[in-house]
mmCIF file of C-alpha atoms in Angstrom:
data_model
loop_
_atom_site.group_PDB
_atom_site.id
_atom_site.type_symbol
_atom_site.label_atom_id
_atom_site.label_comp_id
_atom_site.label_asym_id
_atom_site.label_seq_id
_atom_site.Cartn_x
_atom_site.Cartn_y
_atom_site.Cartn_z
ATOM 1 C CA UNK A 1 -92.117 -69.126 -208.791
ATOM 2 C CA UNK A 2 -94.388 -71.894 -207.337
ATOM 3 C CA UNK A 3 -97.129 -70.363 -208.692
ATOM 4 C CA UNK A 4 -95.854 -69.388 -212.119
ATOM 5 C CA UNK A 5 -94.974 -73.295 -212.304
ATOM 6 C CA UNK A 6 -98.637 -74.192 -211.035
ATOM 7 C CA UNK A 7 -100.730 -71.400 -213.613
ATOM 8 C CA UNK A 8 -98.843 -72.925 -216.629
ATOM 9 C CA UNK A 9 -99.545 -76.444 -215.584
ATOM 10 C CA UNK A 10 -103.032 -75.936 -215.476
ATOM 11 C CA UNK A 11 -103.000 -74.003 -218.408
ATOM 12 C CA UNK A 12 -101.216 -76.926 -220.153
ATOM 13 C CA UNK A 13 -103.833 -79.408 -218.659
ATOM 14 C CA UNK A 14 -106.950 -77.402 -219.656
ATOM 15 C CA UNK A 15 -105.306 -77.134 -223.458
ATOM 16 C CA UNK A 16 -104.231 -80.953 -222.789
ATOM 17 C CA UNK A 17 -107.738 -82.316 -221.689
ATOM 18 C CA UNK A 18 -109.150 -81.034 -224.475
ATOM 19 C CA UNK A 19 -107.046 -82.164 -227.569
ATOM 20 C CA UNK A 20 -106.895 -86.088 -225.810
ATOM 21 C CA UNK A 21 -110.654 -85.622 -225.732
ATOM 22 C CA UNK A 22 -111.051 -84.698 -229.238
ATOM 23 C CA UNK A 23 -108.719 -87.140 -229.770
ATOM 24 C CA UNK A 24 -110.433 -89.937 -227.938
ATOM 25 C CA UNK A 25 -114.229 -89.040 -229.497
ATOM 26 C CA UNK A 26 -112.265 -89.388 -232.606
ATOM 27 C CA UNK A 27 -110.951 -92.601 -232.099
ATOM 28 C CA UNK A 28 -114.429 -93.609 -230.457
ATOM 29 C CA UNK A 29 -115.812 -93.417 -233.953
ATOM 30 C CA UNK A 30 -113.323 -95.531 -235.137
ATOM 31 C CA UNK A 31 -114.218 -98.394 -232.451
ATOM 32 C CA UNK A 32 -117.826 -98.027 -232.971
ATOM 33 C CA UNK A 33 -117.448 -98.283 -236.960
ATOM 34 C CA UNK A 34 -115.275 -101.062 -236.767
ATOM 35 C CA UNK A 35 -117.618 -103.171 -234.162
ATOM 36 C CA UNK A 36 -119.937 -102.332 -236.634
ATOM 37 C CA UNK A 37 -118.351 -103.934 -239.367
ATOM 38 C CA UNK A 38 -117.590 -107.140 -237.077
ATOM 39 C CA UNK A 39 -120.869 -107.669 -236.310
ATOM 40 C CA UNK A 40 -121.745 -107.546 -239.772
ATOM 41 C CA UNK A 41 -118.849 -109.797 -241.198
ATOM 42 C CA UNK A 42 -119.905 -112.462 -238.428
ATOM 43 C CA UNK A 43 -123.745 -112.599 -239.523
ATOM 44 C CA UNK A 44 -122.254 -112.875 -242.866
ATOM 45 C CA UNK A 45 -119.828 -115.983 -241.988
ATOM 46 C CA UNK A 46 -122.797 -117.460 -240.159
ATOM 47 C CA UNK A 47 -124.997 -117.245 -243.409
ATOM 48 C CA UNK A 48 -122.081 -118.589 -244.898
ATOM 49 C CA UNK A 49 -121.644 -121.391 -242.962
ATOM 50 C CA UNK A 50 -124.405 -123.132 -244.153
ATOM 51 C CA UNK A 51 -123.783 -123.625 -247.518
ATOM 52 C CA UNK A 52 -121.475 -125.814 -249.129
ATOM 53 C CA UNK A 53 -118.238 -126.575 -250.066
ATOM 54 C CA UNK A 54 -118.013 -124.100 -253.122
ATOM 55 C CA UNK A 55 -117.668 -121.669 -249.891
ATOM 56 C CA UNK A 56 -114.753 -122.740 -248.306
ATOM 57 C CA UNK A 57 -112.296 -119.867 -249.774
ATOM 58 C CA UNK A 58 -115.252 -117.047 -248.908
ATOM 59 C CA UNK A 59 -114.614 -118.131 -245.446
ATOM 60 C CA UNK A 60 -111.306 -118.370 -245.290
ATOM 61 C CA UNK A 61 -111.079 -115.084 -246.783
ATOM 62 C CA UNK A 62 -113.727 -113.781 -244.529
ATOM 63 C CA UNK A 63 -112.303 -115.396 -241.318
ATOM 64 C CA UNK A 64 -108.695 -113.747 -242.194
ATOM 65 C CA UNK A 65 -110.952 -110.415 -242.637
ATOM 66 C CA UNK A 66 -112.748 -110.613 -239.111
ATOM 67 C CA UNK A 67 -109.528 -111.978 -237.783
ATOM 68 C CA UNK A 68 -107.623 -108.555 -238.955
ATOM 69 C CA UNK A 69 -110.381 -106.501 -237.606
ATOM 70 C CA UNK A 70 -110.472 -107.933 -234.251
ATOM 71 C CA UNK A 71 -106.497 -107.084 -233.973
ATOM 72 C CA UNK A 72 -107.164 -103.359 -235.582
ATOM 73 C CA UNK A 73 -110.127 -103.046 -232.955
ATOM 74 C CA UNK A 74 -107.588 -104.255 -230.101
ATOM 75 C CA UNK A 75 -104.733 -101.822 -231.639
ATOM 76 C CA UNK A 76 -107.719 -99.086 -231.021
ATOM 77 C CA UNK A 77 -108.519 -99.701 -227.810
ATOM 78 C CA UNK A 78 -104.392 -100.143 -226.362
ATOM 79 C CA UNK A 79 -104.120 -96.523 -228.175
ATOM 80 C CA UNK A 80 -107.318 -95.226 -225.899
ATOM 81 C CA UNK A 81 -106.318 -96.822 -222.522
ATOM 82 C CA UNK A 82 -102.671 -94.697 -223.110
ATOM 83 C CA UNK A 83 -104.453 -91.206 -224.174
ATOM 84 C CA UNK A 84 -107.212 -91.868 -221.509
ATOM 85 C CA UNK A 85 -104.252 -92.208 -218.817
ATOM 86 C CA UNK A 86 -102.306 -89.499 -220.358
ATOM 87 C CA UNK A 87 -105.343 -86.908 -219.592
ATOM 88 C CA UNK A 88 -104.311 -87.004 -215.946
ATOM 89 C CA UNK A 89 -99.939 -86.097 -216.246
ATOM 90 C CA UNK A 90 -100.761 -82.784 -215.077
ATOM 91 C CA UNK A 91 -102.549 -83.651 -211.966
ATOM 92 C CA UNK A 92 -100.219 -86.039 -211.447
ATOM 93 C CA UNK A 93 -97.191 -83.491 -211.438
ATOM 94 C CA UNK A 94 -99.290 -81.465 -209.376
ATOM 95 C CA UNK A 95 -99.838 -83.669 -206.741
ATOM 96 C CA UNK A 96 -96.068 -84.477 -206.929
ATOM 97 C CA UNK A 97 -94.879 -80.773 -206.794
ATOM 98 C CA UNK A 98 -97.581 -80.575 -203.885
ATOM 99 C CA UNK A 99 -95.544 -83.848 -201.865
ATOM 100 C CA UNK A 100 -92.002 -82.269 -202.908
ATOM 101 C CA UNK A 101 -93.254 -78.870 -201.334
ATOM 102 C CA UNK A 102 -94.061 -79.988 -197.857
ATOM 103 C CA UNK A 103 -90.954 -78.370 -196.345
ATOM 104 C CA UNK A 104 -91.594 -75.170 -198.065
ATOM 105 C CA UNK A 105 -92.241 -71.698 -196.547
ATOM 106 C CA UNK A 106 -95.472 -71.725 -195.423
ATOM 107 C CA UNK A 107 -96.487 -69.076 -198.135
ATOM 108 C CA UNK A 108 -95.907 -71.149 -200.615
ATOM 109 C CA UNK A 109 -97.705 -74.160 -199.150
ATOM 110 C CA UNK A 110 -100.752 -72.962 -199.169
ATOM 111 C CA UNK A 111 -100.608 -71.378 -201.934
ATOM 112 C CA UNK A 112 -99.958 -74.413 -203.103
ATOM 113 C CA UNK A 113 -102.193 -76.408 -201.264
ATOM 114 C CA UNK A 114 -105.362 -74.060 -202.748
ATOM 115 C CA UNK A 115 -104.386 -75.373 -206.539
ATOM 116 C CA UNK A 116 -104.630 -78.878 -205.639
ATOM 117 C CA UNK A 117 -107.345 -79.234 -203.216
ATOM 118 C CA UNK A 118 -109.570 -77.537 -206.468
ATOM 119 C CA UNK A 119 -108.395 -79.680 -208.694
ATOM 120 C CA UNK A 120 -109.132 -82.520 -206.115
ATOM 121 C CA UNK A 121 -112.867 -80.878 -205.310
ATOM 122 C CA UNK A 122 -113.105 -80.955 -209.081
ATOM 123 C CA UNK A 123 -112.351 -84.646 -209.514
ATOM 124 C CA UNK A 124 -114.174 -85.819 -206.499
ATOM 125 C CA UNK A 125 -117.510 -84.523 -208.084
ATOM 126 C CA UNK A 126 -120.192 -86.805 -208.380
ATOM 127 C CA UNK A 127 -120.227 -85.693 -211.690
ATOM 128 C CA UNK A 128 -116.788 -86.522 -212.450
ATOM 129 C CA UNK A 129 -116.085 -89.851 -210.855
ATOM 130 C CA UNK A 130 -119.346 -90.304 -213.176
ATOM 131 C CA UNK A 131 -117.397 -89.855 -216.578
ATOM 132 C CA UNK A 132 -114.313 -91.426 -215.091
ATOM 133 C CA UNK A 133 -116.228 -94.460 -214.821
ATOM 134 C CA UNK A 134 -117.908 -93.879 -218.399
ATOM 135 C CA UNK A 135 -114.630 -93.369 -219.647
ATOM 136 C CA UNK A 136 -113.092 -96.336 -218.203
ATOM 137 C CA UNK A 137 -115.913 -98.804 -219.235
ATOM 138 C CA UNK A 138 -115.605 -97.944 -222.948
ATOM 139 C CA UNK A 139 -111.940 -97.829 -222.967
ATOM 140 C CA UNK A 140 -111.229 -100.932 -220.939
ATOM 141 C CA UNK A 141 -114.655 -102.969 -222.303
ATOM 142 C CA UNK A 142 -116.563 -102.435 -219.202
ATOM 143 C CA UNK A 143 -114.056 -103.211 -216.396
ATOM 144 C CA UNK A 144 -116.020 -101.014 -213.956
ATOM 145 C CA UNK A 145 -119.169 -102.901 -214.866
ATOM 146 C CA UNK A 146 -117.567 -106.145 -214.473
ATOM 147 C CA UNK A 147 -115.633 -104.868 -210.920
ATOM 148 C CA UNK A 148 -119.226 -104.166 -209.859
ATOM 149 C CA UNK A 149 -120.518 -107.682 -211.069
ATOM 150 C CA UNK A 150 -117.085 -109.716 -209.552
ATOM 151 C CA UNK A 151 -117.042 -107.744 -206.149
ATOM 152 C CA UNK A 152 -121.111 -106.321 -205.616
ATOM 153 C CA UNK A 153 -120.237 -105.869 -201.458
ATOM 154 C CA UNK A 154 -117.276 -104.109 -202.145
ATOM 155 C CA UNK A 155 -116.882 -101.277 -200.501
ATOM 156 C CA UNK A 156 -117.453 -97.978 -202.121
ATOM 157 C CA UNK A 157 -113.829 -96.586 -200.851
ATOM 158 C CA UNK A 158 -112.213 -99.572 -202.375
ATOM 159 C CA UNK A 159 -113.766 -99.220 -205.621
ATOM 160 C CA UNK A 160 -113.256 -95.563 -206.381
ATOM 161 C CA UNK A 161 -109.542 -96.699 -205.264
ATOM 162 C CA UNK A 162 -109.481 -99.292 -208.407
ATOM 163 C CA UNK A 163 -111.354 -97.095 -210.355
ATOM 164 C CA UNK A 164 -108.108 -93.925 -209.791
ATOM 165 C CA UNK A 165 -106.115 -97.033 -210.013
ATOM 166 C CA UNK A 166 -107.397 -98.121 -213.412
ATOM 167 C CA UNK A 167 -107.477 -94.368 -215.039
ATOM 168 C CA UNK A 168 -103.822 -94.303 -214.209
ATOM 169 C CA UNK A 169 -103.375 -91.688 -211.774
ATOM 170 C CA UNK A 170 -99.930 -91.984 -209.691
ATOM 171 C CA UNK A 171 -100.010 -93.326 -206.282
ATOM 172 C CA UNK A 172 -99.961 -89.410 -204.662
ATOM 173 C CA UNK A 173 -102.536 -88.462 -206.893
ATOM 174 C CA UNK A 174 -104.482 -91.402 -205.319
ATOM 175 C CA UNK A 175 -103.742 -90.624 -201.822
ATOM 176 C CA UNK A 176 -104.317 -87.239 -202.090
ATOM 177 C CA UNK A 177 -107.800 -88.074 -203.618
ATOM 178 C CA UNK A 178 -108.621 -90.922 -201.040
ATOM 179 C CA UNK A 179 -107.461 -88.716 -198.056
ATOM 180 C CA UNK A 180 -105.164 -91.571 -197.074
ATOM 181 C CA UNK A 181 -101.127 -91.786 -196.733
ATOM 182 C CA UNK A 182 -98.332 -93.676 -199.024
ATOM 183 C CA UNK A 183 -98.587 -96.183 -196.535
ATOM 184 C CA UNK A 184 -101.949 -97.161 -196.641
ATOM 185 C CA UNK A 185 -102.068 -96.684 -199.884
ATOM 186 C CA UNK A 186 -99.443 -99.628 -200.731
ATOM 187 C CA UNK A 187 -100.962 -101.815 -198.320
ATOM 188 C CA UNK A 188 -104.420 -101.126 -200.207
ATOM 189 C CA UNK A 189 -103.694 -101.779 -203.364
ATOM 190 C CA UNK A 190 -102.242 -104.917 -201.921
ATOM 191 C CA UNK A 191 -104.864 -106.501 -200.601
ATOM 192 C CA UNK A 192 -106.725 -105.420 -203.108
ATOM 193 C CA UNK A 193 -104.840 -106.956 -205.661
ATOM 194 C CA UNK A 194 -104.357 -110.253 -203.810
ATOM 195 C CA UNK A 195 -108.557 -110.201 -203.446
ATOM 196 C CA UNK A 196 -108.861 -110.317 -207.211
ATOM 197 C CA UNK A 197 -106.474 -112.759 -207.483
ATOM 198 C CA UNK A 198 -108.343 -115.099 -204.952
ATOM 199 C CA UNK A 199 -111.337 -114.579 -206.857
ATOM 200 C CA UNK A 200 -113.178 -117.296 -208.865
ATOM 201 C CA UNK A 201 -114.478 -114.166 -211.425
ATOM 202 C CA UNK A 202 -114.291 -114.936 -215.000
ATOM 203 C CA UNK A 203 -113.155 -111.252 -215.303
ATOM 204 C CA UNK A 204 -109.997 -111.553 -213.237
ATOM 205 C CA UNK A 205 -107.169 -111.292 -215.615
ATOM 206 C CA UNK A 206 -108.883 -107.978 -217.391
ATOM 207 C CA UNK A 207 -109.028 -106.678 -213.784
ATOM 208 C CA UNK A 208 -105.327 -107.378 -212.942
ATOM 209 C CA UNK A 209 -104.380 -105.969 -215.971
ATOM 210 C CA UNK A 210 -105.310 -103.017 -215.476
ATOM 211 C CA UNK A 211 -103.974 -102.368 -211.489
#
């Protein structure tokens, strides 16, 4: 039964990952259009602001314009952070089924314990973590960049923590892919949280935000 459960999961990711991915190149085009036409609305209000009074309405009108943009753009990018996190709910209910099944026959366990550890072999590929961290920088305006610039002697365990942590996975999906227990991971995310907060980075809030 465990494995019936486990084949149409992945199944259901597979067909999952792909549609959010469409879905997320789609509304990728939409983002890059629309920072387009910001960056072209504010070299026209700077033209515009120096002429002269006979301007003022084109301003206002083009201030309300940019202004309406800016919240569509933000509207955009909430929408991606969701889908991005929303690729991972089958992982996550693996790694759950996986925690649930620890007092199972032993069969089943490893059975069990096969389907995860490829789908955690998959994800822990350099090429992987890669387009996580591709993913993450477009959808959450560089926060990986800016973790790297706020924290550059962090260590490399720590970040690839924030960086599950910021994706969305669940907190077994995290300690199954960091090789650590609940109870390190808690503390972890702790500390880490209470380092950012100590932090002088200009980047701090857009970090917390996302933990």
């Amino acid at each position: 039964m465990a494995l019936v459960i486990i084949s149409t999961l992945l199944f259901y990711y597979r067909l999952t990952v792909r549609t959010k991915n469409e879905e997320m190149e789609s509304k990728m085009g939409q983002i890059r259009e629309l920072s387009d036409e910001i960056r072209a609305k504010d070299n026209s209000l700077f033209a515009l602001n120096k002429e002269v009074g006979s301007k003022d309405s084109q301003l206002a009108e083009l201030s309300g314009a940019i202004k309406n943009s800016n919240e569509h753009l933000q509207e955009l990018r909430d929408s991606m952070v969701q889908m991005s996190r929303g690729r991972f709910d089958v992982i996550n209910n693996l790694c759950e089924e996986y925690f649930s099944r620890r007092n199972a026959p032993e069969k089943t366990r490893l059975s069990l314990y096969g389907k995860v550890e490829e789908q955690i072999m998959n994800m822990r590929s350099e090429r992987a973590l890669c387009e996580l961290e591709q993913s993450l920088n477009m959808v959450y305006d560089g926060i990986m960049d800016k973790l790297r610039v706020s924290f550059p002697h962090m260590k490399e365990a720590d970040r690839l923590f924030l960086m599950l942590t910021f994706a969305g996975f669940s907190s077994k999906t995290i300690s199954v892919l960091c090789d650590i227990n609940l109870g390190n991971y808690y503390n972890k995310r702790s500390r880490l949280r209470a380092k950012i907060e100590e932090s002088d980075s200009p980047y701090r809030d857009l970090l917390l935000s996302a933990i």
